[in-house]
Coordinates of C-alpha atoms and ligand atoms in Angstrom, one line a residue:
M1 CA 225.6 101.7 4.4
L2 CA 222.7 103.3 4.0
P3 CA 219.9 103.2 6.7
Q4 CA 217.1 100.4 6.1
I5 CA 213.1 102.1 6.3
V6 CA 210.7 98.6 7.2
L7 CA 207.4 99.4 6.8
P8 CA 205.4 98.2 9.5
K9 CA 202.1 96.5 8.9
R10 CA 200.1 99.0 11.4
R11 CA 201.0 101.5 14.5
Y12 CA 198.9 99.8 17.0
L13 CA 198.6 95.9 17.9
V14 CA 194.9 96.4 18.8
R15 CA 191.7 98.6 18.5
F16 CA 190.8 100.8 21.3
N17 CA 187.9 103.4 22.5
P18 CA 189.6 105.9 24.2
K19 CA 186.5 107.2 25.1
R20 CA 185.3 103.6 26.7
V21 CA 189.4 102.7 28.0
P22 CA 190.1 103.8 31.8
H23 CA 192.6 106.7 31.7
L24 CA 195.3 107.1 34.3
F25 CA 197.3 110.1 34.4
T26 CA 201.5 109.8 36.1
D27 CA 204.4 111.5 36.2
V28 CA 206.4 108.6 34.9
L29 CA 206.0 105.2 33.6
V30 CA 208.4 103.2 34.1
I31 CA 208.3 99.8 31.5
G32 CA 209.9 96.9 32.8
A33 CA 210.8 95.1 36.7
G34 CA 214.3 93.9 35.8
I35 CA 218.1 95.7 37.2
T36 CA 217.3 98.8 34.9
G37 CA 213.5 99.5 35.3
I38 CA 213.8 99.4 38.9
R39 CA 216.8 101.1 38.8
A40 CA 215.6 103.8 37.4
A41 CA 212.2 104.6 38.9
L42 CA 214.6 104.1 42.4
A43 CA 216.3 107.4 40.8
I44 CA 212.7 109.9 40.4
D45 CA 212.0 112.3 42.8
P46 CA 210.0 111.1 45.5
N47 CA 207.4 113.9 44.8
L48 CA 206.4 112.8 41.6
N49 CA 203.9 109.9 41.2
V50 CA 205.6 107.2 39.7
V51 CA 203.7 104.0 38.0
L52 CA 206.0 100.6 37.1
A53 CA 204.5 98.4 34.9
T54 CA 205.7 94.9 34.3
K55 CA 204.5 92.2 32.5
D56 CA 204.9 89.0 34.7
R57 CA 205.4 89.4 38.8
L58 CA 208.0 91.6 40.1
K59 CA 210.6 88.9 41.0
E60 CA 210.3 86.9 37.1
S61 CA 213.1 89.3 35.4
N62 CA 215.9 88.6 33.1
S63 CA 218.0 89.9 35.5
A64 CA 217.3 88.0 38.2
Y65 CA 218.9 84.5 36.3
A66 CA 222.1 86.5 35.9
Q67 CA 224.9 84.2 37.5
G68 CA 228.1 85.2 36.6
G69 CA 228.2 89.1 37.7
I70 CA 228.8 92.7 37.1
A71 CA 231.9 93.4 35.8
G72 CA 234.2 96.8 37.4
V73 CA 237.6 97.4 38.5
F74 CA 238.3 96.9 42.5
D75 CA 241.3 95.1 42.1
P76 CA 244.8 97.2 42.7
V77 CA 246.3 95.7 39.8
D78 CA 243.5 96.4 37.4
N79 CA 242.3 99.8 35.9
F80 CA 240.1 101.4 34.1
A81 CA 241.9 101.6 30.9
N82 CA 242.2 98.1 30.8
H83 CA 238.7 97.4 31.3
V84 CA 238.1 100.2 28.4
A85 CA 240.5 98.1 26.6
D86 CA 239.2 94.4 26.8
T87 CA 235.2 96.5 26.1
L88 CA 236.5 97.5 23.0
A89 CA 238.6 94.8 22.0
A90 CA 235.2 92.6 22.0
G91 CA 233.1 95.2 20.6
K92 CA 234.6 95.1 17.4
G93 CA 234.8 99.0 16.5
L94 CA 231.5 99.2 16.9
C95 CA 231.8 100.6 20.3
N96 CA 231.1 104.2 20.9
R97 CA 234.7 104.7 23.0
A98 CA 233.1 107.5 25.0
I99 CA 230.5 105.3 26.4
V100 CA 233.1 102.6 27.2
D101 CA 234.5 105.1 29.2
T102 CA 232.3 106.7 31.1
V103 CA 230.3 103.4 32.0
V104 CA 233.3 101.6 33.2
R105 CA 234.6 104.8 35.2
E106 CA 231.1 104.5 36.6
A107 CA 230.8 101.1 37.3
P108 CA 232.7 101.0 41.6
A109 CA 230.2 103.6 42.9
R110 CA 227.1 101.8 41.1
I111 CA 228.4 98.7 42.7
R112 CA 229.2 100.2 46.3
E113 CA 225.7 101.9 45.2
L114 CA 223.6 98.1 45.3
V115 CA 225.7 97.4 48.3
S116 CA 224.8 100.3 50.5
M117 CA 221.2 99.5 49.0
G118 CA 221.5 95.9 51.0
A119 CA 223.0 93.5 48.3
H120 CA 225.8 91.3 49.7
F121 CA 228.2 90.2 47.2
D122 CA 231.0 87.0 47.7
Q123 CA 234.1 88.2 49.7
T124 CA 237.4 87.1 50.0
D125 CA 239.1 88.3 53.3
G126 CA 236.5 91.2 53.8
E127 CA 237.0 92.2 50.4
I128 CA 234.2 92.4 47.7
A129 CA 235.5 89.0 45.5
L130 CA 236.4 88.6 42.0
T131 CA 236.5 86.5 39.0
Q132 CA 237.3 86.2 36.1
E133 CA 235.4 85.7 32.6
G134 CA 236.1 84.9 28.7
G135 CA 237.6 88.8 27.2
H136 CA 238.9 89.8 30.4
S137 CA 242.2 90.5 30.9
H138 CA 241.8 90.9 34.5
R139 CA 239.6 89.6 37.6
R140 CA 237.1 91.8 37.6
V141 CA 233.6 90.2 37.8
V142 CA 231.7 90.8 41.4
H143 CA 229.4 87.8 42.2
A144 CA 226.9 87.3 45.0
L145 CA 225.3 83.8 46.5
G146 CA 228.6 82.3 44.5
D147 CA 226.6 82.0 40.9
A148 CA 223.3 83.6 41.5
T149 CA 223.7 87.2 41.4
G150 CA 220.9 88.6 39.8
K151 CA 218.9 86.7 42.2
E152 CA 220.8 88.6 45.3
V153 CA 220.9 91.8 43.4
M154 CA 217.1 91.4 42.5
R155 CA 216.4 90.9 46.0
A156 CA 217.9 93.6 47.1
L157 CA 216.3 96.2 44.8
I158 CA 212.9 94.9 44.9
E159 CA 212.9 95.5 48.8
Q160 CA 214.0 98.8 47.7
I161 CA 211.1 99.3 45.5
R162 CA 208.6 97.8 47.6
S163 CA 209.6 100.3 50.0
A164 CA 208.8 103.5 47.3
P165 CA 205.5 104.8 48.5
Q166 CA 205.6 107.4 45.4
V167 CA 206.2 104.0 43.3
D168 CA 202.6 102.2 42.2
I169 CA 204.0 98.7 41.1
W170 CA 202.0 97.0 38.5
E171 CA 202.4 93.3 38.0
N172 CA 200.9 90.8 35.7
T173 CA 200.9 94.0 33.3
F174 CA 201.3 94.0 29.6
T175 CA 202.4 96.9 27.8
I176 CA 200.6 96.5 24.0
D177 CA 201.7 99.9 22.5
L178 CA 203.5 103.5 23.2
L179 CA 201.2 106.0 23.2
T180 CA 202.3 108.6 20.7
H181 CA 201.1 112.1 19.5
G182 CA 202.4 114.8 17.5
G183 CA 205.4 112.9 17.7
E184 CA 206.3 112.6 21.2
C185 CA 204.9 109.6 23.6
R186 CA 202.7 110.6 25.8
G187 CA 202.8 107.1 27.8
A188 CA 201.3 103.7 26.4
L189 CA 198.4 101.3 26.6
V190 CA 198.4 98.7 28.8
W191 CA 196.4 95.7 29.6
N192 CA 196.1 93.4 32.6
A193 CA 193.5 90.9 33.7
S194 CA 191.8 92.8 36.6
H195 CA 191.2 96.2 35.1
G196 CA 191.4 95.2 30.6
K197 CA 193.0 97.7 29.0
T198 CA 193.9 100.9 30.2
F199 CA 195.7 104.6 29.1
V200 CA 198.1 105.5 31.4
W201 CA 199.6 109.0 30.4
A202 CA 202.8 109.9 31.5
K203 CA 204.4 112.9 31.2
Q204 CA 207.5 111.4 31.0
T205 CA 208.0 107.1 29.6
I206 CA 211.2 104.9 30.6
L207 CA 211.5 101.5 28.3
A208 CA 213.5 98.9 30.5
T209 CA 211.7 95.3 28.6
G210 CA 215.2 93.7 28.3
G211 CA 216.2 91.1 25.7
A212 CA 214.4 88.5 22.7
G213 CA 216.3 85.4 23.9
R214 CA 213.1 83.4 23.2
L215 CA 213.3 84.0 19.2
Y216 CA 215.1 81.3 19.4
R217 CA 214.9 77.3 20.3
E218 CA 218.0 76.9 22.6
T219 CA 218.5 80.5 24.9
T220 CA 219.0 80.9 28.6
N221 CA 216.4 83.6 28.7
P222 CA 212.9 82.7 30.6
E223 CA 209.6 83.1 28.8
I224 CA 209.5 86.7 29.6
A225 CA 211.9 87.8 26.7
T226 CA 209.7 88.1 23.7
A227 CA 210.9 91.1 22.3
D228 CA 208.0 93.5 23.6
G229 CA 210.3 96.5 24.1
H230 CA 212.5 96.8 20.8
A231 CA 208.7 96.3 18.8
M232 CA 206.8 98.8 20.5
A233 CA 209.1 101.3 20.0
F234 CA 209.8 100.5 16.4
R235 CA 206.1 100.8 15.9
A236 CA 206.2 104.2 17.7
G237 CA 208.9 105.3 15.3
C238 CA 212.2 104.9 17.2
E239 CA 215.1 104.2 15.4
L240 CA 216.7 100.6 16.2
R241 CA 220.2 99.5 15.6
D242 CA 222.6 96.9 15.5
M243 CA 219.6 94.1 15.4
E244 CA 222.0 91.3 13.8
F245 CA 223.7 91.0 17.0
M246 CA 222.5 88.6 18.6
Q247 CA 224.8 86.9 21.2
F248 CA 224.8 83.5 21.7
H249 CA 226.4 81.6 25.2
P250 CA 228.7 78.9 24.4
T251 CA 227.7 77.1 27.5
V252 CA 223.8 76.2 28.2
L253 CA 222.9 73.0 29.7
Y254 CA 221.7 70.4 27.3
I255 CA 219.9 67.6 28.8
A256 CA 216.2 66.3 27.3
G257 CA 213.3 67.6 29.3
S258 CA 215.6 69.8 31.2
S259 CA 214.9 73.9 30.6
R260 CA 218.0 75.6 28.8
H261 CA 219.8 76.6 32.0
L262 CA 223.2 78.7 31.8
I263 CA 226.3 77.7 32.8
S264 CA 227.7 80.4 34.0
E265 CA 231.3 81.5 31.8
A266 CA 232.8 81.5 35.8
A267 CA 233.1 78.3 35.5
R268 CA 235.2 78.5 32.8
G269 CA 236.8 81.7 34.5
E270 CA 237.6 79.2 37.7
G271 CA 239.3 76.4 35.0
G272 CA 236.7 74.3 33.6
I273 CA 237.5 73.0 30.3
L274 CA 235.7 72.0 27.5
R275 CA 235.8 68.5 25.8
D276 CA 233.9 66.8 23.0
C277 CA 232.6 63.7 23.3
T278 CA 235.5 61.8 22.8
G279 CA 237.7 63.6 25.9
H280 CA 239.2 65.7 23.5
R281 CA 239.9 69.1 25.0
F282 CA 239.6 71.0 21.5
M283 CA 239.3 74.5 22.5
P284 CA 243.1 75.3 22.3
D285 CA 242.3 74.3 18.9
Y286 CA 240.7 76.8 17.9
D287 CA 241.9 80.1 19.8
S288 CA 244.9 80.6 21.9
A289 CA 242.8 81.8 24.9
A290 CA 241.4 78.7 24.4
E291 CA 237.5 78.5 26.8
L292 CA 238.2 81.8 27.8
A293 CA 238.4 83.2 24.4
P294 CA 235.3 85.9 23.0
R295 CA 231.6 84.1 23.7
D296 CA 231.2 84.5 19.9
I297 CA 234.7 82.2 18.5
V298 CA 234.1 79.9 22.0
S299 CA 230.3 79.3 20.3
R300 CA 231.3 78.8 16.8
S301 CA 234.2 76.5 17.8
I302 CA 231.7 74.3 20.3
T303 CA 229.7 73.8 16.8
R304 CA 231.9 72.8 14.5
Q305 CA 233.1 70.6 17.2
M306 CA 230.2 68.9 17.6
E307 CA 229.9 68.8 13.2
K308 CA 232.9 66.8 13.6
T309 CA 232.5 64.5 16.4
R310 CA 229.0 64.0 15.0
H311 CA 227.7 64.4 18.4
H312 CA 224.9 66.5 19.9
C313 CA 226.6 68.5 22.7
V314 CA 230.0 69.0 24.0
Y315 CA 230.9 68.8 27.9
L316 CA 232.2 71.0 30.5
D317 CA 234.3 69.4 32.9
L318 CA 234.9 70.5 36.6
T319 CA 236.2 67.3 38.3
H320 CA 239.9 68.3 38.3
L321 CA 239.5 71.6 40.0
P322 CA 239.7 71.7 43.9
K323 CA 236.5 70.9 45.6
S324 CA 235.9 73.5 48.3
L325 CA 236.0 75.6 44.8
V326 CA 233.5 74.4 43.0
L327 CA 231.4 73.6 46.5
E328 CA 231.8 77.1 47.2
R329 CA 231.6 79.0 43.2
F330 CA 228.6 77.1 41.5
P331 CA 226.4 76.2 44.4
H332 CA 223.4 77.1 41.9
I333 CA 224.6 74.9 39.2
R334 CA 225.3 72.3 41.3
Q335 CA 221.8 71.6 42.2
V336 CA 220.2 72.3 38.9
C337 CA 222.3 69.2 37.5
T338 CA 221.6 67.3 40.8
Q339 CA 218.1 67.3 39.3
F340 CA 219.2 65.4 36.5
G341 CA 221.7 62.8 38.5
L342 CA 225.0 64.8 37.3
D343 CA 227.5 65.4 40.0
L344 CA 230.0 68.5 39.4
L345 CA 232.9 66.5 41.4
R346 CA 232.4 63.7 39.6
D347 CA 230.5 64.3 36.4
Q348 CA 231.4 66.6 33.6
I349 CA 228.1 68.6 32.2
P350 CA 226.4 68.4 28.5
V351 CA 226.6 72.1 27.1
R352 CA 225.7 73.8 23.6
P353 CA 225.6 77.4 22.6
G354 CA 222.0 79.4 23.2
A355 CA 221.0 82.5 22.6
H356 CA 221.4 84.8 25.7
Y357 CA 221.6 88.8 25.0
M358 CA 220.4 91.1 22.5
I359 CA 223.0 93.4 21.5
G360 CA 221.0 95.9 19.2
G361 CA 217.9 97.3 20.2
I362 CA 216.6 101.3 20.9
T363 CA 219.3 103.9 19.9
V364 CA 220.1 105.8 22.5
D365 CA 222.1 108.5 23.4
D366 CA 224.9 109.1 26.6
E367 CA 221.8 110.1 28.4
A368 CA 219.4 107.8 27.8
R369 CA 217.4 109.6 25.3
T370 CA 215.8 107.9 22.6
S371 CA 214.9 109.7 18.9
L372 CA 211.3 109.8 20.1
P373 CA 210.6 113.3 22.6
R374 CA 209.3 112.4 25.9
L375 CA 211.0 108.5 25.7
W376 CA 213.5 107.2 27.6
A377 CA 215.2 103.7 27.2
A378 CA 218.0 101.9 29.2
G379 CA 219.5 98.0 29.2
E380 CA 219.0 95.0 27.0
V381 CA 216.0 96.8 24.6
T382 CA 218.8 99.8 24.4
S383 CA 221.7 100.0 21.7
S384 CA 224.1 102.7 23.8
G385 CA 227.2 102.2 22.4
L386 CA 228.8 100.0 25.1
H387 CA 228.2 96.3 23.4
G388 CA 229.8 97.3 20.2
A389 CA 229.4 94.0 18.5
N390 CA 229.5 91.6 20.5
R391 CA 229.1 92.7 24.4
L392 CA 231.8 91.8 27.3
A393 CA 230.5 89.2 30.0
S394 CA 229.2 90.8 32.7
N395 CA 229.1 94.7 31.3
S396 CA 225.5 94.1 31.1
L397 CA 224.0 94.2 34.5
L398 CA 226.4 96.9 34.8
E399 CA 225.0 98.7 31.8
G400 CA 221.6 97.9 33.4
L401 CA 222.5 100.2 36.1
V402 CA 224.2 103.0 35.0
F403 CA 221.8 103.6 31.8
G404 CA 219.2 102.5 34.1
L405 CA 220.0 105.8 36.7
R406 CA 220.6 108.1 33.9
A407 CA 217.0 107.5 32.4
G408 CA 215.6 107.6 36.2
I409 CA 216.7 111.2 36.7
N410 CA 216.7 112.5 33.6
A411 CA 213.0 111.7 33.1
S412 CA 212.3 112.7 36.2
N413 CA 213.5 116.2 35.5
A414 CA 212.4 116.9 32.6
A415 CA 208.9 116.1 34.3
C416 CA 209.5 117.9 37.6
G417 CA 209.7 120.8 35.0
E418 CA 206.3 119.9 33.4
S419 CA 203.9 120.9 36.0
D420 CA 200.4 119.9 35.3
Q421 CA 200.2 121.5 31.7
F422 CA 200.6 117.9 30.2
T423 CA 197.2 116.5 31.9
A424 CA 195.5 119.1 30.9
L425 CA 196.9 118.2 27.2
A426 CA 196.4 115.3 27.6
L427 CA 192.2 116.3 28.6
K428 CA 191.6 118.5 25.8
T429 CA 193.0 116.4 22.9
D430 CA 190.3 114.7 21.6
P431 CA 191.1 111.4 21.2
M432 CA 189.8 110.0 18.8
Q433 CA 191.6 112.0 16.3
M434 CA 194.8 111.4 18.3
L435 CA 194.8 107.5 17.5
P436 CA 193.6 106.7 13.9
V437 CA 193.5 103.2 14.4
E438 CA 190.6 101.9 12.5
G439 CA 192.5 102.0 8.9
A440 CA 195.8 100.1 9.9
F441 CA 192.7 97.4 10.7
A442 CA 191.0 97.3 7.3
G443 CA 189.6 94.0 6.3
H444 CA 191.1 92.5 9.9
E445 CA 188.6 93.7 12.1
E446 CA 187.2 90.6 13.8
P447 CA 189.5 89.2 16.9
L448 CA 190.8 86.2 16.0
E449 CA 189.7 83.1 18.0
S450 CA 192.4 81.2 19.6
S451 CA 191.1 77.8 18.3
T452 CA 191.7 79.2 14.9
L453 CA 195.4 79.5 15.4
K454 CA 197.9 77.4 17.0
L455 CA 199.9 79.7 19.0
D456 CA 202.6 77.6 20.3
D457 CA 203.0 75.9 17.0
L458 CA 203.9 78.9 15.4
L459 CA 206.2 80.1 18.0
N460 CA 207.9 76.7 17.5
S461 CA 208.7 77.1 14.1
L462 CA 209.5 80.8 14.7
N463 CA 211.9 79.1 17.3
S464 CA 213.7 76.5 15.2
E465 CA 213.4 79.0 12.0
M466 CA 215.5 81.9 13.6
W467 CA 217.9 79.4 15.1
R468 CA 218.8 77.1 12.1
N469 CA 218.7 80.2 9.4
V470 CA 219.5 82.8 11.7
G471 CA 221.5 81.3 14.0
I472 CA 225.7 81.3 15.5
E473 CA 226.8 81.1 11.4
R474 CA 224.5 82.6 9.0
N475 CA 224.4 82.7 5.0
D476 CA 222.7 85.0 2.5
S477 CA 220.5 82.2 0.9
D478 CA 219.5 81.0 4.3
L479 CA 218.6 84.6 5.6
E480 CA 216.7 85.2 2.5
S481 CA 214.8 81.4 3.0
A482 CA 214.0 82.9 6.5
L483 CA 212.4 86.3 5.6
R484 CA 210.5 84.5 3.1
Q485 CA 209.6 82.4 5.6
I486 CA 208.9 85.1 8.4
E487 CA 206.9 87.3 6.1
F488 CA 204.4 84.5 5.0
W489 CA 204.0 83.3 8.9
D490 CA 203.3 87.6 9.3
R491 CA 200.9 87.5 6.6
Y492 CA 198.2 86.3 8.6
V493 CA 199.7 86.9 12.1
G494 CA 200.2 90.4 11.9
P495 CA 196.6 91.6 11.0
H496 CA 194.9 90.0 13.4
E497 CA 193.6 91.2 16.6
F498 CA 194.4 89.5 19.5
A499 CA 193.1 89.6 23.1
M500 CA 195.6 88.2 24.8
T501 CA 199.6 88.1 25.8
K502 CA 200.7 85.4 24.0
G503 CA 199.3 86.7 20.0
W504 CA 200.9 90.5 20.9
E505 CA 204.0 88.4 21.6
L506 CA 204.2 86.1 18.6
Q507 CA 203.4 89.2 17.0
N508 CA 206.3 91.3 18.8
L509 CA 208.6 88.4 17.6
L510 CA 207.7 88.1 14.3
L511 CA 208.4 92.2 13.5
V512 CA 211.4 91.8 15.5
A513 CA 212.5 88.7 13.7
R514 CA 212.1 90.1 10.7
L515 CA 214.4 93.7 11.6
M516 CA 217.3 90.9 12.4
V517 CA 216.9 88.9 9.2
I518 CA 216.7 92.5 7.5
A519 CA 220.0 93.7 9.0
A520 CA 222.1 90.6 9.3
L521 CA 221.3 90.3 5.4
S522 CA 222.5 94.2 5.1
R523 CA 225.6 93.7 7.1
K524 CA 227.7 91.5 4.3
E525 CA 230.6 90.7 6.7
S526 CA 231.6 88.8 9.7
R527 CA 231.6 91.1 12.5
G528 CA 231.7 90.0 16.4
T529 CA 228.5 87.8 17.0
H530 CA 227.4 88.4 13.8
Y531 CA 229.1 85.7 11.8
R532 CA 228.6 85.3 7.7
S533 CA 229.6 81.7 6.3
D534 CA 229.9 83.5 2.6
F535 CA 231.8 86.5 4.2
P536 CA 233.9 85.4 7.0
G537 CA 236.5 88.2 7.0
T538 CA 235.5 91.9 9.1
D539 CA 235.3 94.2 6.0
P540 CA 237.2 97.8 7.9
T541 CA 234.3 99.8 5.3
Q542 CA 231.5 98.3 7.1
A543 CA 232.4 99.5 10.6
E544 CA 229.1 101.3 10.8
H545 CA 225.8 100.8 12.2
I546 CA 222.6 99.5 10.7
R547 CA 219.3 101.4 11.3
L548 CA 216.2 100.7 11.4
L549 CA 213.0 103.0 11.0
A550 CA 209.3 102.6 10.3
Q551 CA 208.0 104.3 7.8
P552 CA 205.6 106.9 8.6
Ligands
SIN1 C1 227.6 84.2 32.6 O1 227.3 84.0 33.7 O2 228.6 83.6 31.5 C2 226.5 85.4 32.1 C3 226.9 86.7 32.6 C4 226.9 87.7 31.2 O3 226.0 87.4 30.2 O4 227.6 88.2 31.1

């Protein structure tokens, strides 16, 4: 399959006069403060200066919402070969075997390291307790606070990073674009309410901005997951790949008035069953692994059963499980359900699938290196080859730890070797020559008044379009119609210059939506999370990545 070449509307989202913007110099800039960004920042040599920029508060990251846990081999009846085999089976021919092997082997060490940093994982008889999730042949998912693993892991990591004196934490700071010169990344243009726009020049930059779930009407992701890293990397010239693969989680709380809260796969791992509105347990009709089939199969089966029964959701039933198990393992889910008058011990939980995890992203090698020199990337914003066409449950926090560490060490080593020549070079560069933005704004030079354009309305429309036409099942005519619609919106939203986060996020979402649709149109087969109702089979000749690159 040939790479797709797409021309972005322009290189930078905003105009700026480099002579008037404040300039700041650092050794390493880390963008994003979930598990990956913080793990990376902690790996940087304490003699270097680090800026850690995050668009919200430090505690608001997608990682903090993770429930299920972190996969790693701890059980003596399990082994690395099993974990590798399960990951490859889920990935449906698109995993990089060597990457899978090293990540799986590193898992126990990375998890123990979290323990040494103060994270408390649940235990049974003094040993780390393990649960099972879909696609895993053994119990190997480490968890905390019953069903709030991300919360506990992020608590420990945030405590560590707050006591690292070399790390300057910039909260509520939106990264608008990466700065590039001479084909290399030189840092980023960031914005916050106190300082406005600032150039952060960095010898090395690490991108760890997470996912893109907010493209969809139904999603488990918090509001911050707006594909910013994918979009800024693409504009800066990085290669992206596998953008057709969005993972849908089968069980998202579906109650009018509630946020779309994740109901952990561990609930099915511990024996929860799915019923339709007539009470029928339907998963065995679709797959012999029933509720523990891979997520793409469970999500599609739920959708089909909802269509069959003409009902807006299905139900997750835990009422047959021992009361003590439910109370111990799912305190957080129980608390959320209680707010809506549901008691897990007596009531079934209304659920349906939602967008959960962006599998595609910036292509990185085994050292977290991107195709843009001086830029490293890790975690959900990347495609490392670990997940292939479908991510195995609880392999994502693991990837964040392993690749965050690698990105941190490599960026640190590279920055150490550079002394201060870089700063001198940056100061000598004529900024106007370096940042040719004027042409890119021709015809659209007036900042758009926010009142002219209803951004919330546009976002809702984009969310519905993606859910309807680029969702769990796709086909050529729906994808073509989504592309036309997105390009239409992008024609009037894309060229404008916004002065606020919501506008930049919308521009990023529109760009990434377009890339996802183009990739989904190009893959004329079904594989992993990408299910084409017009090409329901897997075609062995398409076992390749679809790569996307902006035309220079
Ligand atoms: C879950 O708890 O079901 C989410 C785990 C994951 O996405 O890996």
